[in-house]
Coordinates of C-alpha atoms in Angstrom, one line a residue:
Chain A
X1 CA 0.1 0.0 0.1
X2 CA 1.5 3.5 -1.0
X3 CA 1.9 5.9 1.5
X4 CA 0.1 9.5 1.5
X5 CA 1.4 12.5 3.2
X6 CA 0.1 15.8 4.4
X7 CA 2.2 18.9 5.4
X8 CA 1.7 20.5 8.8
X9 CA 2.6 24.3 8.4
X10 CA 2.7 24.5 12.3
X11 CA 5.5 22.1 12.8
X12 CA 6.7 22.5 9.1
X13 CA 6.8 18.8 8.8
X14 CA 5.4 15.9 6.7
X15 CA 3.2 13.3 8.3
X16 CA 2.0 10.2 6.9
X17 CA -1.9 10.1 6.6
X18 CA -2.5 6.8 4.7
X19 CA -0.5 3.7 4.5
X20 CA 2.4 2.3 6.6
X21 CA 3.4 4.5 9.5
X22 CA 0.2 6.3 9.4
X23 CA 0.2 9.4 11.9
X24 CA 3.9 9.6 12.0
X25 CA 5.9 12.5 11.4
X26 CA 8.5 12.5 8.8
X27 CA 12.1 13.4 10.4
X28 CA 14.4 16.0 8.9
X29 CA 16.8 13.4 8.1
X30 CA 14.4 11.2 6.3
X31 CA 13.7 14.4 4.1
X32 CA 17.4 15.0 3.7
X33 CA 18.1 11.7 2.7
X34 CA 15.3 11.7 0.1
X35 CA 17.0 14.7 -1.3
X36 CA 20.4 13.0 -1.4
X37 CA 18.9 10.2 -3.2
X38 CA 17.0 12.6 -5.7
X39 CA 20.3 14.3 -6.3
X40 CA 22.1 11.2 -7.0
X41 CA 19.3 10.2 -9.6
X42 CA 19.6 13.9 -11.2
X43 CA 23.3 13.4 -11.3
X44 CA 22.9 10.1 -13.5
X45 CA 20.8 12.1 -15.8
X46 CA 23.1 15.1 -16.2
X47 CA 26.1 12.7 -16.4
X48 CA 24.3 10.8 -19.2
X49 CA 23.8 14.2 -21.2
X50 CA 27.5 15.2 -20.4
X51 CA 28.7 11.9 -21.6
X52 CA 26.9 12.3 -25.0
X53 CA 28.7 15.5 -25.3
X54 CA 32.1 14.1 -24.5
X55 CA 31.2 11.4 -27.2
X56 CA 30.3 14.4 -29.6
X57 CA 26.8 12.8 -30.0
X58 CA 25.3 16.1 -29.2
X59 CA 26.6 19.8 -29.6
X60 CA 27.4 22.0 -26.7
X61 CA 24.3 24.2 -27.5
X62 CA 22.1 21.2 -27.2
X63 CA 23.9 19.8 -24.2
X64 CA 23.4 23.4 -22.5
X65 CA 19.8 23.3 -23.5
X66 CA 18.8 20.0 -22.4
X67 CA 21.0 20.2 -19.1
X68 CA 19.1 23.5 -18.4
X69 CA 15.8 21.9 -18.7
X70 CA 16.9 19.1 -16.3
X71 CA 18.0 21.4 -13.9
X72 CA 15.0 23.5 -14.1
X73 CA 12.7 20.5 -13.2
X74 CA 15.2 19.3 -10.6
X75 CA 15.2 22.6 -9.0
X76 CA 11.5 22.8 -8.8
X77 CA 11.3 19.5 -7.3
X78 CA 14.0 20.4 -4.6
X79 CA 12.1 23.5 -3.7
X80 CA 8.9 21.7 -3.6
X81 CA 10.2 19.1 -1.3
X82 CA 11.5 21.8 1.2
X83 CA 8.4 24.1 0.9
X84 CA 5.8 21.4 1.8
X85 CA 4.8 19.8 -1.6
X86 CA 3.7 21.0 -5.0
X87 CA 0.0 21.7 -3.9
X88 CA 1.1 24.3 -1.5
X89 CA 3.0 26.3 -4.2
X90 CA 1.7 29.3 -6.3
X91 CA 3.2 32.3 -8.2
X92 CA 5.3 33.4 -5.5
X93 CA 7.2 30.3 -5.2
X94 CA 7.6 29.9 -9.1
X95 CA 9.0 33.3 -9.1
X96 CA 11.3 32.3 -6.2
X97 CA 12.6 29.2 -8.2
X98 CA 13.0 31.0 -11.3
X99 CA 15.3 33.5 -9.7
X100 CA 17.3 30.6 -8.4
X101 CA 17.6 28.6 -11.7
X102 CA 18.5 31.9 -13.6
X103 CA 21.6 32.4 -11.5
X104 CA 22.5 28.7 -12.2
X105 CA 22.0 29.2 -15.9
X106 CA 24.3 32.1 -16.0
X107 CA 26.9 30.1 -14.3
X108 CA 26.1 27.4 -16.8
X109 CA 26.8 29.7 -19.9
X110 CA 30.3 30.4 -18.4
X111 CA 30.8 26.7 -18.1
X112 CA 29.5 26.2 -21.8
X113 CA 32.0 28.9 -23.0
X114 CA 34.8 27.2 -21.1
X115 CA 34.1 24.0 -22.9
X116 CA 33.9 25.6 -26.4
X117 CA 37.2 27.3 -25.8
X118 CA 38.9 24.1 -24.9
X119 CA 39.7 25.1 -21.2
X120 CA 38.8 22.1 -19.7
X121 CA 39.6 18.2 -19.6
X122 CA 36.9 15.6 -19.9
X123 CA 37.3 14.9 -16.2
X124 CA 36.9 18.6 -15.3
X125 CA 33.8 18.7 -17.5
X126 CA 32.3 15.8 -15.7
X127 CA 33.1 17.0 -12.1
X128 CA 32.0 20.6 -12.9
X129 CA 28.7 19.3 -14.4
X130 CA 28.0 17.6 -11.1
X131 CA 28.3 20.9 -9.2
X132 CA 25.1 22.1 -10.7
X133 CA 23.2 19.0 -9.3
X134 CA 24.6 19.6 -5.6
X135 CA 23.3 22.9 -5.9
X136 CA 19.7 21.3 -5.3
X137 CA 20.6 21.3 -1.8
X138 CA 20.5 24.9 -1.5
X139 CA 17.0 25.0 -3.3
X140 CA 15.5 22.7 -1.1
X141 CA 16.9 24.8 1.9
X142 CA 15.5 27.8 0.1
X143 CA 12.1 26.2 -0.1
X144 CA 12.2 25.3 3.5
X145 CA 13.0 28.9 4.6
X146 CA 10.3 30.3 2.5
X147 CA 7.6 28.0 3.9
X148 CA 8.9 28.8 7.6
X149 CA 8.8 32.7 6.7
X150 CA 5.2 32.4 5.4
X151 CA 4.1 30.4 8.6
X152 CA 5.4 33.3 11.0
X153 CA 8.7 31.9 11.8
X154 CA 11.0 34.8 12.2
X155 CA 14.3 33.7 13.5
X156 CA 16.8 31.3 12.0
X157 CA 20.4 29.7 12.6
X158 CA 22.6 27.8 10.4
X159 CA 23.7 24.3 11.6
X160 CA 26.6 22.1 10.3
X161 CA 26.4 18.7 9.1
X162 CA 29.4 18.1 6.9
X163 CA 32.3 16.2 8.6
X164 CA 34.6 19.2 7.3
X165 CA 32.8 22.4 7.0
X166 CA 34.7 25.5 5.8
X167 CA 35.4 28.5 7.7
X168 CA 32.5 30.6 6.4
X169 CA 30.3 28.0 7.5
X170 CA 31.7 27.8 11.1
X171 CA 31.5 31.4 11.2
X172 CA 27.7 31.5 10.0
X173 CA 26.8 28.7 12.5
X174 CA 28.4 30.8 15.2
X175 CA 26.3 33.5 14.8
X176 CA 23.5 31.4 16.6
X177 CA 19.9 32.7 16.2
X178 CA 19.3 35.8 14.1
X179 CA 16.3 37.2 12.2
X180 CA 15.0 35.0 9.4
X181 CA 16.8 35.7 6.0
X182 CA 19.8 37.3 7.8
X183 CA 22.1 34.3 6.8
X184 CA 23.1 33.2 3.6
X185 CA 21.3 29.9 2.1
X186 CA 23.6 27.0 2.5
X187 CA 25.7 26.6 -0.8
X188 CA 26.1 30.5 -1.4
X189 CA 28.6 32.7 0.1
X190 CA 30.8 30.0 1.6
X191 CA 33.9 28.1 0.5
X192 CA 31.9 24.8 0.2
X193 CA 29.6 26.4 -2.6
X194 CA 27.3 23.8 -3.9
X195 CA 28.9 21.1 -1.8
X196 CA 28.0 22.8 1.2
X197 CA 25.9 20.5 3.7
X198 CA 24.6 22.9 6.3
X199 CA 21.0 23.7 6.9
X200 CA 19.0 26.3 8.5
X201 CA 16.8 25.9 11.6
X202 CA 13.8 28.1 12.3
X203 CA 11.9 29.4 15.2
X204 CA 9.3 31.8 16.4
X205 CA 10.7 34.3 18.8
X206 CA 7.4 34.6 20.5
X207 CA 7.5 30.7 21.4
X208 CA 10.9 31.3 23.2
X209 CA 9.5 34.0 25.6
X210 CA 6.8 31.5 26.6
X211 CA 8.1 28.3 26.3
X212 CA 9.0 27.8 30.0
X213 CA 5.6 28.2 31.1
X214 CA 4.3 25.5 28.9
X215 CA 4.4 23.0 31.7
X216 CA 2.0 20.6 29.9
X217 CA 3.5 20.8 26.3
X218 CA 6.0 18.3 25.2
X219 CA 8.4 20.1 23.0
X220 CA 11.2 17.9 22.9
X221 CA 14.2 18.9 24.7
X222 CA 17.8 20.3 23.9
X223 CA 19.4 16.9 23.5
X224 CA 17.8 16.8 20.1
X225 CA 20.7 16.2 17.9
X226 CA 19.6 19.1 15.5
X227 CA 19.8 21.5 18.4
X228 CA 23.5 21.8 18.2
X229 CA 26.3 21.9 15.7
X230 CA 29.0 19.1 15.4
X231 CA 30.5 17.0 12.9
X232 CA 28.0 14.4 12.2
X233 CA 27.6 11.6 9.7
X234 CA 24.1 10.9 8.7
X235 CA 24.8 9.0 5.4
X236 CA 25.9 5.2 5.4
X237 CA 28.6 4.9 7.8
X238 CA 32.0 4.5 6.4
X239 CA 34.4 3.5 9.0
X240 CA 38.0 3.0 7.9
X241 CA 39.0 -0.5 9.1
X242 CA 42.1 -1.4 11.0
X243 CA 45.5 -1.3 9.2
X244 CA 48.2 0.9 8.3
X245 CA 46.7 4.5 7.8
X246 CA 45.8 6.0 4.5
X247 CA 47.7 9.3 3.6
X248 CA 44.7 11.3 5.0
X249 CA 44.9 9.3 8.2
X250 CA 48.7 9.9 8.6
X251 CA 48.5 13.3 7.9
X252 CA 46.0 13.6 11.0
X253 CA 48.4 11.2 13.0
X254 CA 51.2 13.4 12.5
X255 CA 49.4 16.4 13.8
X256 CA 49.9 14.6 17.4
X257 CA 53.5 13.7 16.5
X258 CA 56.2 15.8 18.2
X259 CA 58.5 14.9 15.5
X260 CA 55.9 14.8 12.8
X261 CA 57.9 11.9 11.0
X262 CA 55.6 9.0 11.4
X263 CA 55.4 6.9 8.4
X264 CA 52.5 4.5 7.4
X265 CA 54.6 1.5 8.2
X266 CA 55.3 2.9 11.8
X267 CA 51.7 2.5 13.0
X268 CA 48.5 0.6 12.9
X269 CA 45.3 2.5 13.2
X270 CA 42.4 0.8 15.0
X271 CA 38.9 2.1 15.0
X272 CA 36.8 1.8 18.2
X273 CA 33.0 2.1 18.8
X274 CA 33.7 4.2 21.7
X275 CA 30.2 4.9 23.0
X276 CA 26.7 5.7 22.0
X277 CA 23.4 7.5 23.4
X278 CA 22.0 4.4 24.6
X279 CA 21.4 3.3 28.3
X280 CA 24.9 2.0 30.2
X281 CA 24.6 -0.7 32.9
X282 CA 24.7 2.0 35.5
X283 CA 21.2 3.7 34.3
X284 CA 22.8 6.7 32.4
X285 CA 22.9 7.8 28.7
X286 CA 24.9 10.5 26.9
X287 CA 23.0 13.1 25.0
X288 CA 23.9 13.4 21.6
X289 CA 25.6 16.7 22.0
X290 CA 27.7 15.1 24.7
X291 CA 28.9 12.4 22.4
X292 CA 30.0 15.0 20.0
X293 CA 31.9 17.1 22.6
X294 CA 33.4 13.8 23.7
X295 CA 34.8 13.1 20.3
X296 CA 36.4 16.7 20.5
X297 CA 37.6 16.4 23.9
X298 CA 39.4 13.1 23.4
X299 CA 41.4 14.1 20.3
X300 CA 45.0 13.7 21.1
X301 CA 44.4 11.7 24.4
X302 CA 45.9 8.4 25.2
X303 CA 44.8 4.9 24.8
X304 CA 45.4 3.1 28.4
X305 CA 44.6 0.1 30.3
X306 CA 41.9 -0.1 33.1
X307 CA 41.4 3.8 33.6
X308 CA 44.7 3.8 35.4
X309 CA 45.2 7.4 35.2
X310 CA 48.1 7.4 37.6
X311 CA 50.4 5.4 35.4
X312 CA 51.7 6.9 32.4
X313 CA 53.5 3.4 31.6
X314 CA 49.8 2.1 30.8
X315 CA 49.6 4.3 27.8
X316 CA 49.7 2.3 24.4
X317 CA 48.3 4.4 21.8
X318 CA 46.9 7.8 20.8
X319 CA 43.5 9.0 19.6
X320 CA 43.7 11.0 16.5
X321 CA 40.4 11.1 14.8
X322 CA 36.6 10.6 15.7
X323 CA 33.5 10.2 13.6
X324 CA 29.9 10.6 15.1
X325 CA 27.4 8.4 13.2
X326 CA 23.9 9.3 13.5
X327 CA 20.6 7.7 12.2
X328 CA 16.9 8.0 13.1
X329 CA 16.6 4.3 13.9
X330 CA 18.7 1.7 15.7
X331 CA 19.1 -1.9 14.9
X332 CA 17.4 -4.2 17.4
X333 CA 20.6 -5.7 18.4
X334 CA 21.8 -2.4 19.8
X335 CA 18.3 -1.7 21.3
X336 CA 18.3 -5.2 23.0
X337 CA 22.0 -4.4 24.8
X338 CA 22.6 -2.3 27.7
X339 CA 19.9 -2.8 30.2
X340 CA 16.2 -1.5 29.6
X341 CA 15.0 -2.3 26.1
X342 CA 11.9 0.0 26.4
X343 CA 14.1 2.8 27.7
X344 CA 16.5 2.5 24.7
X345 CA 13.4 2.6 22.3
X346 CA 12.2 5.6 23.8
X347 CA 15.5 7.3 23.5
X348 CA 15.8 6.3 19.9
X349 CA 12.4 7.4 19.2
X350 CA 13.2 10.9 20.9
X351 CA 16.8 11.6 19.9
X352 CA 17.8 9.0 17.4
X353 CA 20.7 6.5 17.4
X354 CA 24.2 8.2 17.6
X355 CA 27.5 6.4 18.2
X356 CA 31.0 7.9 18.4
X357 CA 33.8 6.0 16.7
X358 CA 37.3 6.8 18.0
X359 CA 40.3 6.2 15.7
X360 CA 43.5 5.2 17.6
X361 CA 47.0 4.7 16.2
X362 CA 49.4 2.1 17.9
X363 CA 53.0 1.5 17.0
X364 CA 53.6 -1.3 14.5
X365 CA 54.6 -4.9 16.1
X366 CA 53.5 -3.6 19.8
X367 CA 51.9 -6.4 21.9
X368 CA 48.9 -4.7 22.3
X369 CA 48.1 -5.1 18.6
X370 CA 48.4 -8.7 19.1
X371 CA 46.1 -8.6 22.2
X372 CA 43.5 -6.8 19.9
X373 CA 44.1 -9.1 17.1
X374 CA 43.4 -12.2 19.4
X375 CA 40.5 -10.7 21.1
X376 CA 42.2 -10.5 24.3
X377 CA 41.6 -7.1 24.4
X378 CA 38.2 -6.2 23.0
X379 CA 36.0 -4.0 25.3
X380 CA 36.9 -0.4 25.7
X381 CA 35.4 2.5 28.1
X382 CA 35.9 6.3 27.8
X383 CA 37.4 8.3 30.4
X384 CA 36.1 12.0 30.9
X385 CA 35.6 14.4 33.6
X386 CA 32.1 15.9 33.6
X387 CA 30.6 18.8 35.2
X388 CA 29.6 16.9 38.4
X389 CA 26.0 17.1 39.4
X390 CA 25.2 19.8 36.9
X391 CA 25.8 17.2 34.2
X392 CA 22.9 14.9 35.3
X393 CA 19.7 15.6 33.3
X394 CA 16.4 14.4 34.2
X395 CA 14.4 12.9 31.4
X396 CA 11.1 13.4 32.9
X397 CA 11.3 17.1 33.7
X398 CA 13.2 17.7 30.2
X399 CA 10.3 16.2 28.5
X400 CA 7.7 18.2 30.6
X401 CA 9.4 21.6 30.3
X402 CA 10.7 21.0 26.6
X403 CA 14.4 21.8 27.6
X404 CA 17.2 20.2 29.4
X405 CA 16.5 20.2 33.0
X406 CA 19.1 19.2 35.6
X407 CA 18.1 17.1 38.5
X408 CA 19.5 19.9 40.5
X409 CA 17.8 22.9 38.5
X410 CA 16.3 25.7 40.5
X411 CA 13.8 28.5 39.5
X412 CA 14.4 32.1 39.8
X413 CA 13.2 31.9 43.4
X414 CA 15.7 29.3 44.3
X415 CA 13.1 26.8 44.6
X416 CA 13.9 23.2 43.1
X417 CA 12.2 22.4 40.0
X418 CA 13.0 18.9 39.7
X419 CA 11.4 16.5 42.1
X420 CA 13.4 13.4 40.9
X421 CA 16.2 11.5 42.2
X422 CA 19.1 10.5 40.3
X423 CA 19.2 6.5 39.8
X424 CA 22.8 5.8 39.9
X425 CA 23.4 2.5 41.1
X426 CA 24.9 3.9 44.5
X427 CA 21.8 6.0 45.0
X428 CA 19.4 3.2 44.2
X429 CA 21.2 1.0 46.8
X430 CA 21.5 3.7 49.4
X431 CA 17.8 4.5 49.4
X432 CA 16.4 1.3 48.3
X433 CA 13.9 1.2 51.1
X434 CA 13.3 4.9 51.5
X435 CA 9.5 5.2 50.5
X436 CA 9.9 9.0 50.0
X437 CA 12.6 8.3 47.1
X438 CA 11.4 9.3 43.7
X439 CA 13.9 7.9 41.3
X440 CA 13.7 8.8 37.6
X441 CA 13.8 5.8 35.4
X442 CA 17.0 6.9 33.9
X443 CA 19.4 9.8 33.6
X444 CA 21.0 11.8 30.8
X445 CA 24.6 13.1 30.9
X446 CA 25.9 16.1 29.2
X447 CA 29.6 17.1 28.5
X448 CA 30.4 20.7 28.0
X449 CA 33.7 22.1 27.9
X450 CA 32.5 25.3 28.9
X451 CA 31.2 23.8 32.3
X452 CA 34.5 22.2 33.0
X453 CA 34.3 18.8 31.2
X454 CA 37.7 17.2 30.1
X455 CA 38.6 14.3 27.9
X456 CA 41.2 12.0 29.5
X457 CA 41.3 8.6 27.8
X458 CA 39.9 5.6 26.2
X459 CA 40.7 2.4 28.3
X460 CA 40.9 -1.2 27.5
X461 CA 38.7 -2.8 30.1
X462 CA 37.2 -6.4 30.8
X463 CA 33.7 -5.1 31.7
X464 CA 32.4 -2.0 30.0
X465 CA 29.7 0.1 31.4
X466 CA 28.3 0.3 27.8
X467 CA 28.1 -3.2 26.4
X468 CA 28.9 -2.4 22.8
X469 CA 31.8 -0.4 23.4
X470 CA 35.0 -2.0 21.9
X471 CA 36.7 -3.1 18.7
X472 CA 34.6 -3.1 15.6
X473 CA 34.4 -6.9 14.6
X474 CA 32.4 -8.6 11.8
X475 CA 29.5 -9.7 14.4
X476 CA 29.1 -6.0 15.4
X477 CA 29.0 -4.5 12.0
X478 CA 25.2 -4.4 12.4
X479 CA 25.4 -1.7 15.0
X480 CA 27.6 0.6 13.4
Chain B
X1 CA 40.9 11.6 -19.4
X2 CA 42.2 13.9 -22.3
X3 CA 41.6 17.5 -22.7
X4 CA 38.4 18.5 -24.6
X5 CA 39.4 20.1 -27.9
X6 CA 38.2 23.7 -28.6
X7 CA 34.9 23.7 -30.7
X8 CA 33.6 26.1 -33.1
X9 CA 30.2 26.5 -32.5
X10 CA 28.0 29.6 -31.7
X11 CA 25.7 29.3 -28.5
X12 CA 22.3 30.9 -28.7
X13 CA 21.7 34.4 -27.1
X14 CA 22.1 34.1 -23.2
X15 CA 18.4 35.6 -22.9
X16 CA 17.3 32.4 -24.7
X17 CA 19.0 30.2 -22.3
X18 CA 17.6 32.3 -19.2
X19 CA 14.2 32.1 -20.6
X20 CA 14.1 28.3 -19.7
X21 CA 14.1 29.6 -16.0
X22 CA 10.8 31.5 -16.4
X23 CA 9.1 28.4 -17.7
X24 CA 8.3 26.6 -14.5
X25 CA 5.7 24.0 -14.6
X26 CA 5.0 22.4 -11.2
X27 CA 3.0 19.6 -12.8
X28 CA 5.5 18.8 -15.4
X29 CA 8.4 18.6 -13.0
X30 CA 6.4 16.3 -10.5
X31 CA 5.0 14.2 -13.2
X32 CA 8.4 12.9 -14.0
X33 CA 8.2 11.3 -10.7
X34 CA 4.5 10.3 -11.0
X35 CA 4.8 8.3 -14.3
X36 CA 8.0 6.4 -13.3
X37 CA 9.0 7.1 -9.8
X38 CA 12.5 6.0 -9.2
X39 CA 12.4 7.0 -5.6
X40 CA 10.1 5.4 -3.2
X41 CA 8.0 8.2 -1.4
X42 CA 9.5 11.0 -3.5
X43 CA 6.3 11.6 -5.8
X44 CA 4.1 11.0 -2.8
X45 CA 6.0 13.8 -0.7
X46 CA 5.8 16.1 -3.7
X47 CA 2.0 15.3 -3.7
X48 CA 1.5 16.1 0.1
X49 CA -1.6 17.9 1.0
X50 CA -1.8 20.6 3.4
X51 CA -3.0 19.6 6.8
X52 CA -6.3 21.1 8.5

């Protein structure tokens, strides 16, 4: 049975109204992934035209005209995807699309002239043609912004999604919330240009003034991964396997070498599934932004044994890179591990599934590589310093208030906001028989550098608090 | 791949190329996906109706 959708201007999201998943909202990531697929399809069509040109089957003028028409229809669809469907669009939106395409066609003319003048190789022609398709990201963003503006949203901010953003995009994200239309569209006025993967987020300023009073409204709290900026991979995860480093990896490794002369034969790099946002044995779960911050904080830190922070001889390797993988759903095998299945399902439904991969290099021929190879070492645990009690977030009160609420949070009058107790194993043991205890079902932990958090190490351990944390072996590929 | 040799060909006026941008037809663009949808869900998303 095929699905039918409606677009809700209030939430600016699509919702299934018929077919599988009826009633569910479609996530931002799902629409972003659909756009990616559409762009790949469009690239195939443009590549086909360009190959006809390279094979002298069509003239440059024909190629230019046919490419322009393909781009026109593709931009129209990309805009519609961002705007909320073609049924909502009218003359205003058509004019907006025309402006966008006109700019692209002016670039296309410059491209055609470069081809005619023999300035480009065949490879350069193919590569440059694909850039025009990448620009569809920006057109969808433009449609999204337009739809928000018409629905009364008046503030925006730029968020980064690419693993490596250019300095312009980093600067735009740093502005935070500004009036809608103040920031460039992703893909314009930045060094990434059409390959920019940033997006904008929107809100109504009036909602911000009242949000804390909406005691009965569930807004989703700040642990939402889209509420922060970090390097995040939402596409199919590609994790480089263990082995001698690639040239790119070697360059990163040498950033942490005092002599800077490490060669690919000197070291072996090993990826570790270091953490995720699901439940630990001790009833806690990292927020998604905490995992991102953890990756940043652990760059350049050591791989040691048994969290022994007092013995430098326990250091065996160094963390030199990280990846934060993210998807809206988690494999059942991941949900089934780490304690309470129902809580894990709730976390994934609310915040998605994020996992932190840490890349560590070890000296070639070292004993620890044999330990890892033969499985004598396979589990790991991250070592960090958090902001203490301020880093414990109550899931119940956060849900209730629509923002992160600490267990020790107080209002302006100094009155405690959260009535719940933190369910750490020690607290549960201590107050097991206390009839006045009011434990939350679990707790979130944050990790903010601005609050004094530090990254210390990644340890090899026998029994990790997070069951999945360890080496990435074939039997664990499904949880990546 | 090799260098693409210069070509002696005259392009149509820029205005003619840009006129393609003015020929926006929402139905035509979307119909490509309705008639032969290569992406599951894409054409249905484009056809979304407004809530309420």
